[in-house]
Amino acid sequence: MEVTIVGAGLVGCLLACFLARRGHHVTLYERRPDPREQGPDRGRSINLAMSERGIDALRRLGLDGKVLDAALPMAGRVMHAQDGALTFQPYSADRTQAINSIGRAALNRELLDVASALPGVEVRFGHRLTGLDERTGRLEFEHGEVADGARVVIGADGAFSAVRARLQQLPGVSFSQDYLDYGYKELSIPAKDGEFALDPGALHIWPRGRSMMIALPNRDRSFTCTLFWPHETLAALDTPQRISAYFGEHYSDAVELMPGLAADFRANPVGHLVTMRCSPWHVTTEAATVGLVGDAAHAIVPFYGQGANCGFEDCVELDRCLDETGDDFPAALELFERRRADTDVIARLALDNFVEMRDRVGSRVFLAGKRVEHTLERALPGYVSRYELVSFSTTPYSQAERRIARQRRAVAAAAAGAALLALGFAARHGRRGRRSGRPGHENGR
Amino acid sequence: MEVTIVGAGLVGCLLACFLARRGHHVTLYERRPDPREQGPDRGRSINLAMSERGIDALRRLGLDGKVLDAALPMAGRVMHAQDGALTFQPYSADRTQAINSIGRAALNRELLDVASALPGVEVRFGHRLTGLDERTGRLEFEHGEVADGARVVIGADGAFSAVRARLQQLPGVSFSQDYLDYGYKELSIPAKDGEFALDPGALHIWPRGRSMMIALPNRDRSFTCTLFWPHETLAALDTPQRISAYFGEHYSDAVELMPGLAADFRANPVGHLVTMRCSPWHVTTEAATVGLVGDAAHAIVPFYGQGANCGFEDCVELDRCLDETGDDFPAALELFERRRADTDVIARLALDNFVEMRDRVGSRVFLAGKRVEHTLERALPGYVSRYELVSFSTTPYSQAERRIARQRRAVAAAAAGAALLALGFAARHGRRGRRSGRPGHENGR
């Protein structure tokens, strides 16, 4: 089958690999020039945290080893309090599991190399999609180029997908874009005397109530920091003096590690945080089937570290749908719609996790709760935290949520049982007390 | 001030009247040709039900009398059961209030006449907006025409607004379009022997559980019927035989009044039912302010009969915002954003009312509930039903909802009080009974 994929980012390249393995011919159209011939985009989501769902997808293609070799494992979070105090929270109860800091640009180049080396895969850079007619399978690109009669078109072209822009115009296609009132901006903590300036085995978080900063390690021993701040705070720091003063007050242990702070802050762009939903993800006409995967189908905010992982898992799921339908793309894309139950869950969890990261993660109550959770995990047979189910398993997101709900009911029942036992003990104790003191009032109210 | 309004439908024309009264110069761009020079669109939302919010807006411009003269008042609903039995439900407890069936095309022509006769208002038909640059105030139209340097642009161009399409592309503008799985199709019940074939003083409903038909009277003594059906039902009736058989079974008392049924069913298009939300509704740059009103800002489904009423009320509210800001459009449009609290409420009520109309409206429990509600209205001082607050007052939608919530708490408290009294009575009664029968068990469990 001839398949057109729009977008040669992480998900588009990976999907091309899966489809080529099935014997399909894939043409990938990418609006940007070949990233292997130039440097990466500066200041826009440079790192990602690869965890089990992404690794599982890579493993199915034999690509996990090479990718993980280039990654830095992070086994937990290091919280930086305003007074500089540090707290380590392992991601798993047994402290053995880690998420993996990976440079997006390097991973994309790697996947481009792999995909374009496969027989039947062709990548065309500098092709920005400007028009798509699902009734004819006609694709139009900037500068007038045209591809006619595509039978299968898959949009893997990200949160601002041009393929989805066409689907959105069709009656019956529901869609939403929800922006947070927060922006993000990337900064850097360079290597210090040739070494990492912070522990490279953790994801660093500076939770500050309504805002936060995080830092992920890079292979060159620098850290990429990302601010998640209200837009008005980002806009308010408009002089080097204000920038230094603000960081000195709120990120005092980091500011001394950031010699380029003021210049980076002023030079780097502000990114937006958006959740995109679309339903259905595909349309089939007599001439063509057009579908969406990855961020094009369901862009989520980055606070669970699942954007790329979820997009990679899309490829595994679509591959499974093609198995189930004997490579009938319209039927497979119809089946693939069931995945929305899972992507809706991770979209919500990612939003919820922002509140947890920026706010609760630094609080004593939260830390005590985490200790209770890890105690429970060791005490209750089979108990697994939500974070572990999301990050260290391939249990579908919606199933993970159902399991968390069951576990919470079990814990609540156990707690209620314990409370009843305690009350029973207190009542017997109290009754005995009253008995001895006030005989004859056994039936008292 | 020079103001550009995109869209010369009901809301665009009414807003032009309000702005012209304030002394502004208004240019209205309308993509269609002048409707006064040709017939109306066939088969697309021909009637609307004008109620107090819309009438109040017209009254402020002295237009209510003429518009209502052309309308047919509907004082309640007539429910058509499957066996042909009819039930009348008045819209207000005192049976004096009515909503008004008005032809959309005639009202639009009327408002176009009024607006274009005002000094400072110019209407340009055949101008379809194809581009808008909020940074320069440049407007581009189909066939290459351009308007440069507009300072204030207001999109009143409906649910599929071209102005909003531009705003949606800006980072930070949240948006959603939610389609129901239902379509609508218009049919007709012509006059019978020169007279209305049904009671013209009511809105007629054929509730059928998962679907329904409604009918509104027209001045020519016909009724316009609208089916609200699942898309698959609409698609399934693909032969005259199937159409007749289906209507014969489900709408037996109507089918004999619809001689053109099969032809109309096959000729008329299927409309879609969509709820649109957008936030913010306006963007201000150094060069221009671009805002939205009416369906362009908040398209809602038609089941509360509030789409046009809400759009007309937008004009009143924007006029009030201009009062409050001394005709500073950027400030007024910023203030106008507060109206989202109200439009979000009516959007939800309109969706909820679909379930009520198609399903509960025909049930005995619902009818009994309505009787209780009307009894309460007469019994409790100041009690007003939600329908009356929405349709027969200009209480902001969100305030109406808060009042309904307060009333429900009051009724629940009264009911609980009555229940306690009854229980108290029963307990005294029971205790006496037990006393006489089982003396000495006063402290029994």
PDB file of C-alpha atoms in Angstrom, chain A residues 235-397:
ATOM      1  CA  ALA A 235       6.379  39.374  30.588  1.00  0.00           C
ATOM      2  CA  ALA A 236       7.102  41.328  33.783  1.00  0.00           C
ATOM      3  CA  LEU A 237      10.813  40.466  33.863  1.00  0.00           C
ATOM      4  CA  ASP A 238      11.842  42.872  31.135  1.00  0.00           C
ATOM      5  CA  THR A 239      15.270  44.024  32.327  1.00  0.00           C
ATOM      6  CA  PRO A 240      18.427  42.081  33.347  1.00  0.00           C
ATOM      7  CA  GLN A 241      18.075  43.615  36.826  1.00  0.00           C
ATOM      8  CA  ARG A 242      14.505  42.331  37.262  1.00  0.00           C
ATOM      9  CA  ILE A 243      15.475  38.897  35.945  1.00  0.00           C
ATOM     10  CA  SER A 244      18.426  38.560  38.338  1.00  0.00           C
ATOM     11  CA  ALA A 245      16.471  39.886  41.307  1.00  0.00           C
ATOM     12  CA  TYR A 246      13.544  37.530  40.682  1.00  0.00           C
ATOM     13  CA  PHE A 247      15.745  34.461  40.258  1.00  0.00           C
ATOM     14  CA  GLY A 248      17.855  35.479  43.241  1.00  0.00           C
ATOM     15  CA  GLU A 249      14.726  35.512  45.364  1.00  0.00           C
ATOM     16  CA  HIS A 250      12.932  32.419  44.049  1.00  0.00           C
ATOM     17  CA  TYR A 251      15.653  30.164  42.610  1.00  0.00           C
ATOM     18  CA  SER A 252      18.608  31.162  44.764  1.00  0.00           C
ATOM     19  CA  ASP A 253      20.454  27.837  44.505  1.00  0.00           C
ATOM     20  CA  ALA A 254      20.093  27.771  40.712  1.00  0.00           C
ATOM     21  CA  VAL A 255      20.888  31.350  39.830  1.00  0.00           C
ATOM     22  CA  GLU A 256      24.573  30.948  40.651  1.00  0.00           C
ATOM     23  CA  LEU A 257      24.744  28.030  38.204  1.00  0.00           C
ATOM     24  CA  MET A 258      23.242  30.078  35.355  1.00  0.00           C
ATOM     25  CA  PRO A 259      25.827  32.567  34.106  1.00  0.00           C
ATOM     26  CA  GLY A 260      23.891  33.219  30.883  1.00  0.00           C
ATOM     27  CA  LEU A 261      20.556  33.674  32.648  1.00  0.00           C
ATOM     28  CA  ALA A 262      19.642  37.233  31.686  1.00  0.00           C
ATOM     29  CA  ALA A 263      20.774  36.834  28.075  1.00  0.00           C
ATOM     30  CA  ASP A 264      18.997  33.457  27.660  1.00  0.00           C
ATOM     31  CA  PHE A 265      15.847  34.754  29.313  1.00  0.00           C
ATOM     32  CA  ARG A 266      15.634  37.677  26.918  1.00  0.00           C
ATOM     33  CA  ALA A 267      16.653  35.728  23.803  1.00  0.00           C
ATOM     34  CA  ASN A 268      14.596  32.562  24.184  1.00  0.00           C
ATOM     35  CA  PRO A 269      10.993  32.493  23.033  1.00  0.00           C
ATOM     36  CA  VAL A 270       7.963  31.855  25.226  1.00  0.00           C
ATOM     37  CA  GLY A 271       6.233  28.608  24.352  1.00  0.00           C
ATOM     38  CA  HIS A 272       2.550  27.904  24.884  1.00  0.00           C
ATOM     39  CA  LEU A 273       0.961  24.975  26.672  1.00  0.00           C
ATOM     40  CA  VAL A 274      -2.038  23.527  24.926  1.00  0.00           C
ATOM     41  CA  THR A 275      -4.249  20.470  25.081  1.00  0.00           C
ATOM     42  CA  MET A 276      -5.805  19.467  21.731  1.00  0.00           C
ATOM     43  CA  ARG A 277      -8.662  17.034  21.339  1.00  0.00           C
ATOM     44  CA  CYS A 278     -10.232  15.849  18.110  1.00  0.00           C
ATOM     45  CA  SER A 279     -13.011  13.352  17.364  1.00  0.00           C
ATOM     46  CA  PRO A 280     -13.057  11.449  15.095  1.00  0.00           C
ATOM     47  CA  TRP A 281      -9.383  11.174  14.191  1.00  0.00           C
ATOM     48  CA  HIS A 282     -10.067   9.888  10.706  1.00  0.00           C
ATOM     49  CA  VAL A 283     -12.319  10.384   7.731  1.00  0.00           C
ATOM     50  CA  THR A 284     -12.820   7.924   4.911  1.00  0.00           C
ATOM     51  CA  THR A 285     -14.221   8.838   1.506  1.00  0.00           C
ATOM     52  CA  GLU A 286     -14.452   6.803  -1.674  1.00  0.00           C
ATOM     53  CA  ALA A 287     -11.080   8.167  -2.733  1.00  0.00           C
ATOM     54  CA  ALA A 288      -9.040   8.345   0.460  1.00  0.00           C
ATOM     55  CA  THR A 289      -8.646   7.751   4.175  1.00  0.00           C
ATOM     56  CA  VAL A 290      -7.137  10.526   6.248  1.00  0.00           C
ATOM     57  CA  GLY A 291      -6.117   9.905   9.858  1.00  0.00           C
ATOM     58  CA  LEU A 292      -4.184  11.464  12.716  1.00  0.00           C
ATOM     59  CA  VAL A 293      -1.626  10.153  15.219  1.00  0.00           C
ATOM     60  CA  GLY A 294       0.491  11.637  17.995  1.00  0.00           C
ATOM     61  CA  ASP A 295       0.202  15.297  18.930  1.00  0.00           C
ATOM     62  CA  ALA A 296      -1.827  15.945  15.778  1.00  0.00           C
ATOM     63  CA  ALA A 297      -4.537  13.722  17.270  1.00  0.00           C
ATOM     64  CA  HIS A 298      -4.155  14.572  20.959  1.00  0.00           C
ATOM     65  CA  ALA A 299      -1.526  17.139  21.993  1.00  0.00           C
ATOM     66  CA  ILE A 300      -1.100  17.171  25.751  1.00  0.00           C
ATOM     67  CA  VAL A 301       0.778  19.354  28.213  1.00  0.00           C
ATOM     68  CA  PRO A 302       4.235  18.056  29.186  1.00  0.00           C
ATOM     69  CA  PHE A 303       3.732  17.564  32.932  1.00  0.00           C
ATOM     70  CA  TYR A 304       3.571  13.786  32.933  1.00  0.00           C
ATOM     71  CA  GLY A 305       6.451  13.410  30.485  1.00  0.00           C
ATOM     72  CA  GLN A 306       4.142  11.374  28.250  1.00  0.00           C
ATOM     73  CA  GLY A 307       3.763  13.363  25.017  1.00  0.00           C
ATOM     74  CA  ALA A 308       6.325  11.462  22.959  1.00  0.00           C
ATOM     75  CA  ASN A 309       5.714   8.225  24.873  1.00  0.00           C
ATOM     76  CA  CYS A 310       2.014   8.421  24.054  1.00  0.00           C
ATOM     77  CA  GLY A 311       2.751   9.209  20.414  1.00  0.00           C
ATOM     78  CA  PHE A 312       5.104   6.224  20.161  1.00  0.00           C
ATOM     79  CA  GLU A 313       2.451   4.026  21.774  1.00  0.00           C
ATOM     80  CA  ASP A 314       0.020   5.283  19.088  1.00  0.00           C
ATOM     81  CA  CYS A 315       2.323   3.654  16.513  1.00  0.00           C
ATOM     82  CA  VAL A 316       2.232   0.343  18.408  1.00  0.00           C
ATOM     83  CA  GLU A 317      -1.552   0.525  18.669  1.00  0.00           C
ATOM     84  CA  LEU A 318      -2.032   1.429  15.002  1.00  0.00           C
ATOM     85  CA  ASP A 319       0.291  -1.459  14.092  1.00  0.00           C
ATOM     86  CA  ARG A 320      -1.954  -3.714  16.204  1.00  0.00           C
ATOM     87  CA  CYS A 321      -5.066  -2.348  14.460  1.00  0.00           C
ATOM     88  CA  LEU A 322      -3.466  -3.148  11.087  1.00  0.00           C
ATOM     89  CA  ASP A 323      -2.802  -6.683  12.374  1.00  0.00           C
ATOM     90  CA  GLU A 324      -6.434  -7.030  13.385  1.00  0.00           C
ATOM     91  CA  THR A 325      -7.782  -5.767  10.066  1.00  0.00           C
ATOM     92  CA  GLY A 326      -5.315  -7.376   7.656  1.00  0.00           C
ATOM     93  CA  ASP A 327      -3.806  -3.979   6.716  1.00  0.00           C
ATOM     94  CA  ASP A 328      -7.159  -2.484   5.732  1.00  0.00           C
ATOM     95  CA  PHE A 329      -6.332   1.140   6.574  1.00  0.00           C
ATOM     96  CA  PRO A 330      -9.895   2.516   6.738  1.00  0.00           C
ATOM     97  CA  ALA A 331     -10.885  -0.321   9.081  1.00  0.00           C
ATOM     98  CA  ALA A 332      -7.678  -0.020  11.101  1.00  0.00           C
ATOM     99  CA  LEU A 333      -8.112   3.733  11.582  1.00  0.00           C
ATOM    100  CA  GLU A 334     -11.718   3.116  12.638  1.00  0.00           C
ATOM    101  CA  LEU A 335     -10.484   0.590  15.213  1.00  0.00           C
ATOM    102  CA  PHE A 336      -7.761   3.000  16.306  1.00  0.00           C
ATOM    103  CA  GLU A 337     -10.483   5.423  17.490  1.00  0.00           C
ATOM    104  CA  ARG A 338     -10.845   3.215  20.593  1.00  0.00           C
ATOM    105  CA  ARG A 339      -7.502   4.616  21.719  1.00  0.00           C
ATOM    106  CA  ARG A 340      -9.197   7.939  22.544  1.00  0.00           C
ATOM    107  CA  ALA A 341     -10.335   6.396  25.834  1.00  0.00           C
ATOM    108  CA  ASP A 342      -6.643   6.217  26.746  1.00  0.00           C
ATOM    109  CA  THR A 343      -5.423   9.504  25.326  1.00  0.00           C
ATOM    110  CA  ASP A 344      -8.246  11.383  27.071  1.00  0.00           C
ATOM    111  CA  VAL A 345      -6.993   9.941  30.360  1.00  0.00           C
ATOM    112  CA  ILE A 346      -3.369  10.940  29.882  1.00  0.00           C
ATOM    113  CA  ALA A 347      -4.449  14.420  28.718  1.00  0.00           C
ATOM    114  CA  ARG A 348      -6.261  14.894  32.026  1.00  0.00           C
ATOM    115  CA  LEU A 349      -3.478  13.363  34.128  1.00  0.00           C
ATOM    116  CA  ALA A 350      -0.930  15.643  32.469  1.00  0.00           C
ATOM    117  CA  LEU A 351      -2.999  18.701  33.418  1.00  0.00           C
ATOM    118  CA  ASP A 352      -3.522  17.416  36.973  1.00  0.00           C
ATOM    119  CA  ASN A 353       0.195  16.719  37.359  1.00  0.00           C
ATOM    120  CA  PHE A 354       1.058  20.366  36.767  1.00  0.00           C
ATOM    121  CA  VAL A 355      -0.712  21.263  40.000  1.00  0.00           C
ATOM    122  CA  GLU A 356       1.056  18.418  41.791  1.00  0.00           C
ATOM    123  CA  MET A 357       4.503  19.354  40.459  1.00  0.00           C
ATOM    124  CA  ARG A 358       4.413  23.087  40.953  1.00  0.00           C
ATOM    125  CA  ASP A 359       2.560  23.073  44.215  1.00  0.00           C
ATOM    126  CA  ARG A 360       2.038  19.935  46.211  1.00  0.00           C
ATOM    127  CA  VAL A 361       5.355  18.280  45.384  1.00  0.00           C
ATOM    128  CA  GLY A 362       7.160  20.696  47.690  1.00  0.00           C
ATOM    129  CA  SER A 363       4.750  20.466  50.602  1.00  0.00           C
ATOM    130  CA  ARG A 364       5.304  18.453  53.752  1.00  0.00           C
ATOM    131  CA  VAL A 365       1.828  16.916  53.462  1.00  0.00           C
ATOM    132  CA  PHE A 366       2.596  15.750  49.935  1.00  0.00           C
ATOM    133  CA  LEU A 367       5.955  14.281  50.930  1.00  0.00           C
ATOM    134  CA  ALA A 368       4.323  12.492  53.871  1.00  0.00           C
ATOM    135  CA  GLY A 369       1.659  11.208  51.463  1.00  0.00           C
ATOM    136  CA  LYS A 370       4.363   9.897  49.125  1.00  0.00           C
ATOM    137  CA  ARG A 371       5.946   8.039  52.051  1.00  0.00           C
ATOM    138  CA  VAL A 372       2.567   6.510  52.957  1.00  0.00           C
ATOM    139  CA  GLU A 373       2.090   5.545  49.279  1.00  0.00           C
ATOM    140  CA  HIS A 374       5.466   3.800  49.172  1.00  0.00           C
ATOM    141  CA  THR A 375       4.712   2.082  52.510  1.00  0.00           C
ATOM    142  CA  LEU A 376       1.416   0.866  51.057  1.00  0.00           C
ATOM    143  CA  GLU A 377       3.180  -0.403  47.964  1.00  0.00           C
ATOM    144  CA  ARG A 378       5.392  -2.549  50.106  1.00  0.00           C
ATOM    145  CA  ALA A 379       2.497  -3.649  52.362  1.00  0.00           C
ATOM    146  CA  LEU A 380      -0.404  -4.312  49.942  1.00  0.00           C
ATOM    147  CA  PRO A 381       0.146  -7.169  47.507  1.00  0.00           C
ATOM    148  CA  GLY A 382       0.196  -5.852  43.945  1.00  0.00           C
ATOM    149  CA  TYR A 383      -0.215  -2.159  44.841  1.00  0.00           C
ATOM    150  CA  VAL A 384       1.359   0.102  42.198  1.00  0.00           C
ATOM    151  CA  SER A 385       1.374   3.900  42.164  1.00  0.00           C
ATOM    152  CA  ARG A 386      -0.229   5.817  39.304  1.00  0.00           C
ATOM    153  CA  TYR A 387       3.144   7.253  38.329  1.00  0.00           C
ATOM    154  CA  GLU A 388       4.605   3.770  37.988  1.00  0.00           C
ATOM    155  CA  LEU A 389       1.641   2.475  35.974  1.00  0.00           C
ATOM    156  CA  VAL A 390       1.890   5.440  33.622  1.00  0.00           C
ATOM    157  CA  SER A 391       5.686   5.556  33.322  1.00  0.00           C
ATOM    158  CA  PHE A 392       6.919   2.012  33.905  1.00  0.00           C
ATOM    159  CA  SER A 393       4.230  -0.154  32.338  1.00  0.00           C
ATOM    160  CA  THR A 394       2.368  -0.411  29.050  1.00  0.00           C
ATOM    161  CA  THR A 395      -0.976  -0.912  30.778  1.00  0.00           C
ATOM    162  CA  PRO A 396      -3.356   1.229  28.700  1.00  0.00           C
ATOM    163  CA  TYR A 397      -3.841   4.608  30.405  1.00  0.00           C
TER     164      TYR A 397
END
